[in-house]
Short mmCIF file of N, CA, C and O in Angstrom, two decimals:
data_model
loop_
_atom_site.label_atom_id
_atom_site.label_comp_id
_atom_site.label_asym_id
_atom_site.label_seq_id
_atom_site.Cartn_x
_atom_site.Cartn_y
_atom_site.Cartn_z
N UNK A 333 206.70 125.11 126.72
CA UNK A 333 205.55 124.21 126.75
C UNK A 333 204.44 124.81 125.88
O UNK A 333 204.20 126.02 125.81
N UNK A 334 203.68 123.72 125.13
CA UNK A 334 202.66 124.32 124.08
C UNK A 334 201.50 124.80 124.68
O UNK A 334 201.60 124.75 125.91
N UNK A 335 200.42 125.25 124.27
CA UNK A 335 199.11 125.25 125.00
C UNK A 335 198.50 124.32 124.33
O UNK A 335 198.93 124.03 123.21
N UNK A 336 197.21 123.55 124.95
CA UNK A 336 196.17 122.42 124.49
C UNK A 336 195.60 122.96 123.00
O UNK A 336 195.23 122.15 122.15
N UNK A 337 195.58 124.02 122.84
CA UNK A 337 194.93 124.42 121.36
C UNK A 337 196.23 124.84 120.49
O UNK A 337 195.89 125.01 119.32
N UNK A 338 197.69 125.06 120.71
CA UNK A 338 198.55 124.73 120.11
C UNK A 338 198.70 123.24 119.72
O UNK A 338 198.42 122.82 118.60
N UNK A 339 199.14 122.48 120.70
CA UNK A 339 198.62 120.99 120.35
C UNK A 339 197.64 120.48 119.29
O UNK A 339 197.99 119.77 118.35
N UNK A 340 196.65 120.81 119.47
CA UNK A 340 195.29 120.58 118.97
C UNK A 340 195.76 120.57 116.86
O UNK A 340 195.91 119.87 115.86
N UNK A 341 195.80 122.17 117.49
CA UNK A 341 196.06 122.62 115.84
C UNK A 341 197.36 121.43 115.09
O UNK A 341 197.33 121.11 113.90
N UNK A 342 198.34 120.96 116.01
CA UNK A 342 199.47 120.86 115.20
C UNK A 342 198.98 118.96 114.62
O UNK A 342 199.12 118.36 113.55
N UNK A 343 198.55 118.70 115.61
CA UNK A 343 198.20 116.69 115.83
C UNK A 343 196.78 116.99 114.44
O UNK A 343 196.68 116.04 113.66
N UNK A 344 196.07 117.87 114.24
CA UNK A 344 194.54 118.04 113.74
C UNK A 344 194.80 119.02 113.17
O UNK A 344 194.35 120.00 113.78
N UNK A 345 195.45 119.33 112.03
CA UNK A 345 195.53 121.02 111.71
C UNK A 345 194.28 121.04 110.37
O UNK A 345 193.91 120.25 109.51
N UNK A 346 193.92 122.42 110.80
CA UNK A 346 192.33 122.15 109.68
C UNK A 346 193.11 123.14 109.04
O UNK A 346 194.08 123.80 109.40
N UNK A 347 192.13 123.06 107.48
CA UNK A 347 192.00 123.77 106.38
C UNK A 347 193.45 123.35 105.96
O UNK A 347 194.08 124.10 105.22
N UNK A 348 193.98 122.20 106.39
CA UNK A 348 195.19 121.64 105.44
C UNK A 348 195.37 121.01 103.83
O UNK A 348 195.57 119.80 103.66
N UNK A 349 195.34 121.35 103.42
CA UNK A 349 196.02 120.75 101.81
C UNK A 349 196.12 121.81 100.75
O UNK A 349 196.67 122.83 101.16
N UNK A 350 195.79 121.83 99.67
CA UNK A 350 196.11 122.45 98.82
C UNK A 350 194.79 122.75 97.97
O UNK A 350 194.21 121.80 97.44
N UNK A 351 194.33 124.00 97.83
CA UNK A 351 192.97 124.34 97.00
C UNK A 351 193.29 124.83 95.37
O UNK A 351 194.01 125.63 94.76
N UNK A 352 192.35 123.89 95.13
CA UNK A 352 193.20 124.02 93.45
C UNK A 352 192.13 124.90 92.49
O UNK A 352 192.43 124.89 91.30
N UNK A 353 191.25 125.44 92.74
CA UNK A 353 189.85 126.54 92.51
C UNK A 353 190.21 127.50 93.36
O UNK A 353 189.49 127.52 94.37
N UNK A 354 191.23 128.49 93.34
CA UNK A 354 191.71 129.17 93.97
C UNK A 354 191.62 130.59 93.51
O UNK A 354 191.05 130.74 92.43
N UNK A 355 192.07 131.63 94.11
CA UNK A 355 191.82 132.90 94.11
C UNK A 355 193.18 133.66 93.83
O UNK A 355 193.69 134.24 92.87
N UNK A 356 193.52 133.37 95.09
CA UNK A 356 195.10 134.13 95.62
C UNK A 356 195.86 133.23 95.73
O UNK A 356 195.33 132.13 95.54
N UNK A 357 197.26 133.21 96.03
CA UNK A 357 198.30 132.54 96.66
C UNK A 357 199.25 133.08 97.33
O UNK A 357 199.82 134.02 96.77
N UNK A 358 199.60 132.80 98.30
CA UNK A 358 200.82 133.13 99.06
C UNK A 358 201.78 132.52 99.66
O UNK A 358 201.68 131.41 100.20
N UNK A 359 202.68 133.13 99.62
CA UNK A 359 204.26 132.26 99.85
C UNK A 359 205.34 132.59 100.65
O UNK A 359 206.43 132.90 100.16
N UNK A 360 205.14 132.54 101.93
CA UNK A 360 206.50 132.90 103.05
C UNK A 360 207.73 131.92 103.54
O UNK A 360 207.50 130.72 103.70
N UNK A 361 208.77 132.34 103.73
CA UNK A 361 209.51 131.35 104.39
C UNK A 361 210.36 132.16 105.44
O UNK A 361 210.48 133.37 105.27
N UNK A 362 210.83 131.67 106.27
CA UNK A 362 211.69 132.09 107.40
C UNK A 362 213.01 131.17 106.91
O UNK A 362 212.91 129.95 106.79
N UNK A 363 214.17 131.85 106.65
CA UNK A 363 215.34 131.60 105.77
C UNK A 363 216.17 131.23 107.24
O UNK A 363 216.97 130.29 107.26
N UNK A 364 215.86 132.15 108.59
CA UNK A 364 216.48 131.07 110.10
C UNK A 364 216.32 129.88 110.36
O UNK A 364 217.16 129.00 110.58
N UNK A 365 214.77 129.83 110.34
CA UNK A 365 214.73 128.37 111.05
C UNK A 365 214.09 127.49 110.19
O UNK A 365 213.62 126.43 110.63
N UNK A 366 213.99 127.91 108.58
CA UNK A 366 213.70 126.96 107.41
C UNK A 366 211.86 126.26 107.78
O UNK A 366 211.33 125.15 107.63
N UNK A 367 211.44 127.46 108.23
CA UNK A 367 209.72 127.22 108.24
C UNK A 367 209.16 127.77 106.85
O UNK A 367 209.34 128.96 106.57
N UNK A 368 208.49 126.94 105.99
CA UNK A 368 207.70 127.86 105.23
C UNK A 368 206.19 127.66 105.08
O UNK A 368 205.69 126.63 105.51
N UNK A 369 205.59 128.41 104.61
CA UNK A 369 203.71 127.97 104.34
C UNK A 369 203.64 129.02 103.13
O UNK A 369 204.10 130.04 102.62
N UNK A 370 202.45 127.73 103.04
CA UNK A 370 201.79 128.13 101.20
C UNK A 370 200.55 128.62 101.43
O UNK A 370 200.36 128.13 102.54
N UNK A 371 199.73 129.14 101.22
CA UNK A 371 198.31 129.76 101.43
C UNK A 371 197.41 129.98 100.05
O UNK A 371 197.51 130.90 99.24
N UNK A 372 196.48 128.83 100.03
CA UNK A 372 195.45 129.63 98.95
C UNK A 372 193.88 129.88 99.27
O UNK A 372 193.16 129.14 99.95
N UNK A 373 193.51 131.09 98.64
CA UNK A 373 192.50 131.39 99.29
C UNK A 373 191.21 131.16 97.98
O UNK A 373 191.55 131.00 96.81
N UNK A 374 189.99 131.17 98.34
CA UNK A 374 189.18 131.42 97.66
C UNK A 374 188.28 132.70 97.81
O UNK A 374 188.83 133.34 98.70
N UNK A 375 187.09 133.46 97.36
CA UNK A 375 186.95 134.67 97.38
C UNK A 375 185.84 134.77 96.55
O UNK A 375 185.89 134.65 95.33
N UNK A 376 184.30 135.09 97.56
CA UNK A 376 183.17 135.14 97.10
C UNK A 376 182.59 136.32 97.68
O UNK A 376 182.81 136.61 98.85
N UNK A 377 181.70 137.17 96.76
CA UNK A 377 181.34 138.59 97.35
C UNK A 377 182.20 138.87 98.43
O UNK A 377 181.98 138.68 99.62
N UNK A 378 183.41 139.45 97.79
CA UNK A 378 184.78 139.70 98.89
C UNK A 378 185.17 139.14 100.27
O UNK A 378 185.93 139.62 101.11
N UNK A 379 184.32 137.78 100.29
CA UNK A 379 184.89 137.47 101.35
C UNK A 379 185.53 136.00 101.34
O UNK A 379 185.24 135.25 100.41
N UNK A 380 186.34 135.60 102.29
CA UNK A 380 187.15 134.44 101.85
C UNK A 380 186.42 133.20 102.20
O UNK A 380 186.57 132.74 103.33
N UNK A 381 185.82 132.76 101.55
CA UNK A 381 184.76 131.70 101.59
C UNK A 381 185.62 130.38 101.61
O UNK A 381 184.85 129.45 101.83
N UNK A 382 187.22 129.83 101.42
CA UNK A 382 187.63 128.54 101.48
C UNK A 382 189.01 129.20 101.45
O UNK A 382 189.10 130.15 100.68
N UNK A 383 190.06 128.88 102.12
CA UNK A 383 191.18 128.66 102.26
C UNK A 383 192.06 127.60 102.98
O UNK A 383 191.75 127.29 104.13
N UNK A 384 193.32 126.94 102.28
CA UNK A 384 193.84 125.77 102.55
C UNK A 384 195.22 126.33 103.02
O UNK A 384 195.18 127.53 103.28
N UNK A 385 196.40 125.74 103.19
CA UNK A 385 197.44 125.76 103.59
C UNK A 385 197.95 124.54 103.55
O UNK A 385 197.32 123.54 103.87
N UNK A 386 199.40 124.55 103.05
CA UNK A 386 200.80 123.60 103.01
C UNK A 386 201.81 123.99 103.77
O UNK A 386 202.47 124.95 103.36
N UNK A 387 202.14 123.42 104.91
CA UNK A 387 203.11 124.11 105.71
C UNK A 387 204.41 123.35 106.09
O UNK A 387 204.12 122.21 106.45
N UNK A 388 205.80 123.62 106.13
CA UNK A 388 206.58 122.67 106.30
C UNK A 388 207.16 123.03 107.55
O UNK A 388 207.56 124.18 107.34
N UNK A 389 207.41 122.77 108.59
CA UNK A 389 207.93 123.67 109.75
C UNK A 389 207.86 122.58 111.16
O UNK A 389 207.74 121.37 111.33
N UNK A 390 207.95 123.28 111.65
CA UNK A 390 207.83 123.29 113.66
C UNK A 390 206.34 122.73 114.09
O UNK A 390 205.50 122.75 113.20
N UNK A 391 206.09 122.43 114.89
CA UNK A 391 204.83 122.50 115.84
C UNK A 391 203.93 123.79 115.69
O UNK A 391 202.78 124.05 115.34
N UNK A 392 205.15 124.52 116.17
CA UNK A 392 204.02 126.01 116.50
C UNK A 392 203.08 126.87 114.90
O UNK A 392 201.96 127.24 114.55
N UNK A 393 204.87 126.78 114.28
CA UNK A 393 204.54 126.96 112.20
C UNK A 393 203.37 126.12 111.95
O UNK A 393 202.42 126.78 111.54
N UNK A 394 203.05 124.29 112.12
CA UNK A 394 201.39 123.79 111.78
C UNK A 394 200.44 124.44 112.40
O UNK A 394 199.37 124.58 111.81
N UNK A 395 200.58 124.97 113.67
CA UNK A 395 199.59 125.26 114.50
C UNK A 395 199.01 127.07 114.05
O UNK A 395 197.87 127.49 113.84
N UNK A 396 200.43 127.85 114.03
CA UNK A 396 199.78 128.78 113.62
C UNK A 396 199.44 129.25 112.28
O UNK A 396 199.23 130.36 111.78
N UNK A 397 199.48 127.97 111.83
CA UNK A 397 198.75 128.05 110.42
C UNK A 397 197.60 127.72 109.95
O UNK A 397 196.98 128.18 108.98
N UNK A 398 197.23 126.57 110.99
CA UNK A 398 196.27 126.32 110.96
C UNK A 398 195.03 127.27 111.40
O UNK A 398 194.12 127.59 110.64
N UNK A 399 195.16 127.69 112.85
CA UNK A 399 194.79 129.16 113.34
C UNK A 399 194.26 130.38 112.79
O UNK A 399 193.36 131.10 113.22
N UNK A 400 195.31 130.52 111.29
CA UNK A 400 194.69 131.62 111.01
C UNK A 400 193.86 131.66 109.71
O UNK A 400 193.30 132.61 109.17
N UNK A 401 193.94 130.09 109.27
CA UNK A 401 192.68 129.60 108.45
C UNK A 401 191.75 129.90 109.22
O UNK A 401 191.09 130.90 108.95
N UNK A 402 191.52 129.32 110.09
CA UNK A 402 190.02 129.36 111.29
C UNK A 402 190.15 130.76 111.18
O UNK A 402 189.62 131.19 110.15
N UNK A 403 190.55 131.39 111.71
CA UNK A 403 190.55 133.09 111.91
C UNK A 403 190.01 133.69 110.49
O UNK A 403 188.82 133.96 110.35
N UNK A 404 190.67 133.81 109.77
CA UNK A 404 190.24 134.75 108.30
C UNK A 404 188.98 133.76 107.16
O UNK A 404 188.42 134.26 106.19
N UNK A 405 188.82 132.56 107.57
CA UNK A 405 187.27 132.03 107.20
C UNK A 405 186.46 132.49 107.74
O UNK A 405 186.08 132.48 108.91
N UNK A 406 185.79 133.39 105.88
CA UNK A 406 184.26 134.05 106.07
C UNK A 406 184.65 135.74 106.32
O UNK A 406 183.92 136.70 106.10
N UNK A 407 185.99 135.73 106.83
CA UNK A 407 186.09 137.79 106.94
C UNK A 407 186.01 138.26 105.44
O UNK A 407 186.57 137.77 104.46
N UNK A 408 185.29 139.20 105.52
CA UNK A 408 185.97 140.40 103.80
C UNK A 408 187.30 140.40 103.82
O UNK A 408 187.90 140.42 104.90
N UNK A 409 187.86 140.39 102.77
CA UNK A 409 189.13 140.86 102.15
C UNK A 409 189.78 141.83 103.34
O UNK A 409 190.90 141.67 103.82
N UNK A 410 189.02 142.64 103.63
CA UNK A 410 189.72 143.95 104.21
C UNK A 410 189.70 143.60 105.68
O UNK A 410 190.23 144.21 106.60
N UNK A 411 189.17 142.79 105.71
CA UNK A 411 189.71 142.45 107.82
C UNK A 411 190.79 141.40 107.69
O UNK A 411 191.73 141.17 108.45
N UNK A 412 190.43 140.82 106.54
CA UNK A 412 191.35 139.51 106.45
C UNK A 412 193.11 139.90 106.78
O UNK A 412 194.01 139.41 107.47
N UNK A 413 193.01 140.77 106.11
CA UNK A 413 194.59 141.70 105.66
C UNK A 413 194.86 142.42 107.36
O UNK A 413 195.91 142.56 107.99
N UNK A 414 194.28 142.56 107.50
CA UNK A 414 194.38 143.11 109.12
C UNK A 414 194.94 142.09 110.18
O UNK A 414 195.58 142.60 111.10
N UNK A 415 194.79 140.76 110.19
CA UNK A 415 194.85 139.81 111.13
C UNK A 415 196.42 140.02 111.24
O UNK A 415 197.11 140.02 110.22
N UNK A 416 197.10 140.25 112.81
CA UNK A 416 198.21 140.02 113.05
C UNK A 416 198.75 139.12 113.48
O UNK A 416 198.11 138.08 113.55
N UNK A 417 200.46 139.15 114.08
CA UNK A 417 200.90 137.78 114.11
C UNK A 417 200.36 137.38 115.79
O UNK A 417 200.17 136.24 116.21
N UNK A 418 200.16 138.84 116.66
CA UNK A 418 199.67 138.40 117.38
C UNK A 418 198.59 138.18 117.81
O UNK A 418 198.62 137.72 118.95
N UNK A 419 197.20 138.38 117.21
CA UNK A 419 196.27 137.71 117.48
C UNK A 419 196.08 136.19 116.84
O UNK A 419 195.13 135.43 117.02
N UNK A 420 197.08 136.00 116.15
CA UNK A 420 197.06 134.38 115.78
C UNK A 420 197.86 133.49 117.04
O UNK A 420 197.87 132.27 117.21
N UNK A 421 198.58 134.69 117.95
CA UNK A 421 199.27 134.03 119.24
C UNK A 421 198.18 133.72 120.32
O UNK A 421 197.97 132.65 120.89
N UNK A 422 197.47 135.07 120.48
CA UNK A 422 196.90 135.04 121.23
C UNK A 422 195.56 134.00 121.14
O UNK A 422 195.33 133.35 122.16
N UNK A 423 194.88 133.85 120.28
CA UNK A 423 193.89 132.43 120.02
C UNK A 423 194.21 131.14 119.98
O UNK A 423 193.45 130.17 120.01
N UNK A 424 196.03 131.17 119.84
CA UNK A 424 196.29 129.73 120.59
C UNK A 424 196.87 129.72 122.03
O UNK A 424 197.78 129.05 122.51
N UNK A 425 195.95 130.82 122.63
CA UNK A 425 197.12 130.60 124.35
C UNK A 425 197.95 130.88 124.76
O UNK A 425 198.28 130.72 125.94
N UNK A 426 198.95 131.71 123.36
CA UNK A 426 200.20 131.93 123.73
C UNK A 426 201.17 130.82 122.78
O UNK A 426 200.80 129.79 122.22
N UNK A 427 202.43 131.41 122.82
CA UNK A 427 203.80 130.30 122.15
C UNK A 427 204.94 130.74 123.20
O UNK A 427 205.08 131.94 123.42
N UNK A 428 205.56 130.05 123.69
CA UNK A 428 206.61 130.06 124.28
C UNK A 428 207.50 131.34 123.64
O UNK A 428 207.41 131.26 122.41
N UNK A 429 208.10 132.16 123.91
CA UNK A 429 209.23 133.02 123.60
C UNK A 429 209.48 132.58 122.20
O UNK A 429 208.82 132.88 121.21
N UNK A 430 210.77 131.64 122.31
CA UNK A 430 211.33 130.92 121.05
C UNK A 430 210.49 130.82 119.93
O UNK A 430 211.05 131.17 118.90
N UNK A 431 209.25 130.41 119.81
CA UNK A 431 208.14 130.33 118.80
C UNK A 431 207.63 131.41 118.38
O UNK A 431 207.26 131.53 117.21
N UNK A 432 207.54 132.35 119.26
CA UNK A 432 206.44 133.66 118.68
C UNK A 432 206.86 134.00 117.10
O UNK A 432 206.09 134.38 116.21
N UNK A 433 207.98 133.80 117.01
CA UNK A 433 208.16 134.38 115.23
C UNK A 433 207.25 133.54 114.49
O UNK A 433 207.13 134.08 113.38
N UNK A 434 206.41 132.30 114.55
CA UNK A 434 206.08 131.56 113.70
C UNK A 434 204.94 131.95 113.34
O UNK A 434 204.51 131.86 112.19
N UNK A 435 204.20 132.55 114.55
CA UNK A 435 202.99 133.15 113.96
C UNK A 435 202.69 134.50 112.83
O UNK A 435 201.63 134.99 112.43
N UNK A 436 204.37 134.88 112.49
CA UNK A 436 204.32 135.92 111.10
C UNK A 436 204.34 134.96 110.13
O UNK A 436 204.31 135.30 108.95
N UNK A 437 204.38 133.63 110.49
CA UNK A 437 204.07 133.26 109.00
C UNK A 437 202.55 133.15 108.40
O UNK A 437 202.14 133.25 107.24
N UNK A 438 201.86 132.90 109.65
CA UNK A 438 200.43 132.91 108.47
C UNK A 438 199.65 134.37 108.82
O UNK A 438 198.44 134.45 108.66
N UNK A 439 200.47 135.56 109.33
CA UNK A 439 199.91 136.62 108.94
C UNK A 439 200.30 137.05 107.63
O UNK A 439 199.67 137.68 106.79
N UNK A 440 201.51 136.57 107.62
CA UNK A 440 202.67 137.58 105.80
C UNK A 440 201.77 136.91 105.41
O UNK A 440 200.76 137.57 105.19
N UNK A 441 201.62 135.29 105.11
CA UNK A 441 201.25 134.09 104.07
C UNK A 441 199.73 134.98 103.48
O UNK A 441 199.83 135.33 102.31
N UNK A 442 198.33 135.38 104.19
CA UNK A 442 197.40 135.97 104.07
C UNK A 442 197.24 136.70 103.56
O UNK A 442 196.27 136.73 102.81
N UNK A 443 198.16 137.79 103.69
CA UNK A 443 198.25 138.75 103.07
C UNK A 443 198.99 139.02 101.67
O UNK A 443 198.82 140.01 100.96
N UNK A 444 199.68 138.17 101.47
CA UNK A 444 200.47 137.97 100.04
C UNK A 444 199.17 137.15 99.19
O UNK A 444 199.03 137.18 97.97
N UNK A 445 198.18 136.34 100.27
CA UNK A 445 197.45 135.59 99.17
C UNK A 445 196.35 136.64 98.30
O UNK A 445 196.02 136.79 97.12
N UNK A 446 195.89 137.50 100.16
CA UNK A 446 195.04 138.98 99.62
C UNK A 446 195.43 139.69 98.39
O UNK A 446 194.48 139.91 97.64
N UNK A 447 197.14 140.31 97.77
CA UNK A 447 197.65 141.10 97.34
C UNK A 447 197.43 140.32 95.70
O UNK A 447 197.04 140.77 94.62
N UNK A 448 197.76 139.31 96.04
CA UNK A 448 197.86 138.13 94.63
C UNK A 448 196.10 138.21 94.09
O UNK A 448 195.69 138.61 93.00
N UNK A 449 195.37 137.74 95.14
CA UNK A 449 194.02 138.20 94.46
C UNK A 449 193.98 139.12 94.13
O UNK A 449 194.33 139.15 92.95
N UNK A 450 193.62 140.37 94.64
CA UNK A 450 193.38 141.62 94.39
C UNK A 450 194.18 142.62 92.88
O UNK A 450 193.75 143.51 92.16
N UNK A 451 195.79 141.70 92.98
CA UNK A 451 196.07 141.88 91.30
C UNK A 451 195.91 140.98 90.17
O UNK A 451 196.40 141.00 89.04
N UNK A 452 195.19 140.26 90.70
CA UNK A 452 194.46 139.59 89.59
C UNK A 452 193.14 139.86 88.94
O UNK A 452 192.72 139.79 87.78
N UNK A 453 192.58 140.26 90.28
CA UNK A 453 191.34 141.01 89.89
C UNK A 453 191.61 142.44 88.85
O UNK A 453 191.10 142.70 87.76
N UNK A 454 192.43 143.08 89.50
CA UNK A 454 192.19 144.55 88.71
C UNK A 454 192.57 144.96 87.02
O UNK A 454 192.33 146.09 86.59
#
């Protein structure tokens, strides 16, 4: 069973579409259960001032994708990269057993978008 802010996220998922004034990008997929998400970020005095997401997946994959937009909007670079899969669990209530893997997708997704900026920058 989902929680009300799993729900929430999946029926209403924010920071959804595709940002085309972008920074970073990132790109995960789960090759088991054929979930993937796209992540682009934007990046003003090091901090992530706009990020979107494309996600193809499950309930829990929209939800915890959505999640960790809300979560890493407005952190510096360097907390951003920090966010794990389970505090993206834990701010939606929890995921049933079966689901918990979904929330590594928008921790990897973040952090590949971080890595992609950061070698672009240097």
């Amino acid at each position: 069973m989902y929680s009300d802010k799993v729900l929430e996220h999946f029926k209403h998922p924010k920071n959804l579409g595709e940002l085309t004034d972008y920074d970073g990008i990132g790109f995960v997929g789960d090759p088991d259960c054929g979930d993937h998400l796209k992540v682009w970020i934007k990046v003003d005095d090091n901090k992530i001032s706009q990020i979107s997401f494309k996600c193809q997946g499950c309930p829990a994959a929209i939800a915890t994708s959505s999640m960790m937009t809300e979560i890493v909007k407005g952190l510096a670079i360097e907390e951003a990269s920090k966010i794990t899969d389970h505090l993206i669990s834990v701010a939606l209530g929890g995921l049933p057993e079966p689901k918990e893997h979904c929330s590594n997708l928008g921790a990897s997704a973040i952090r590949k978008a971080i890595d992609d900026y950061l070698a672009k920058k240097a």
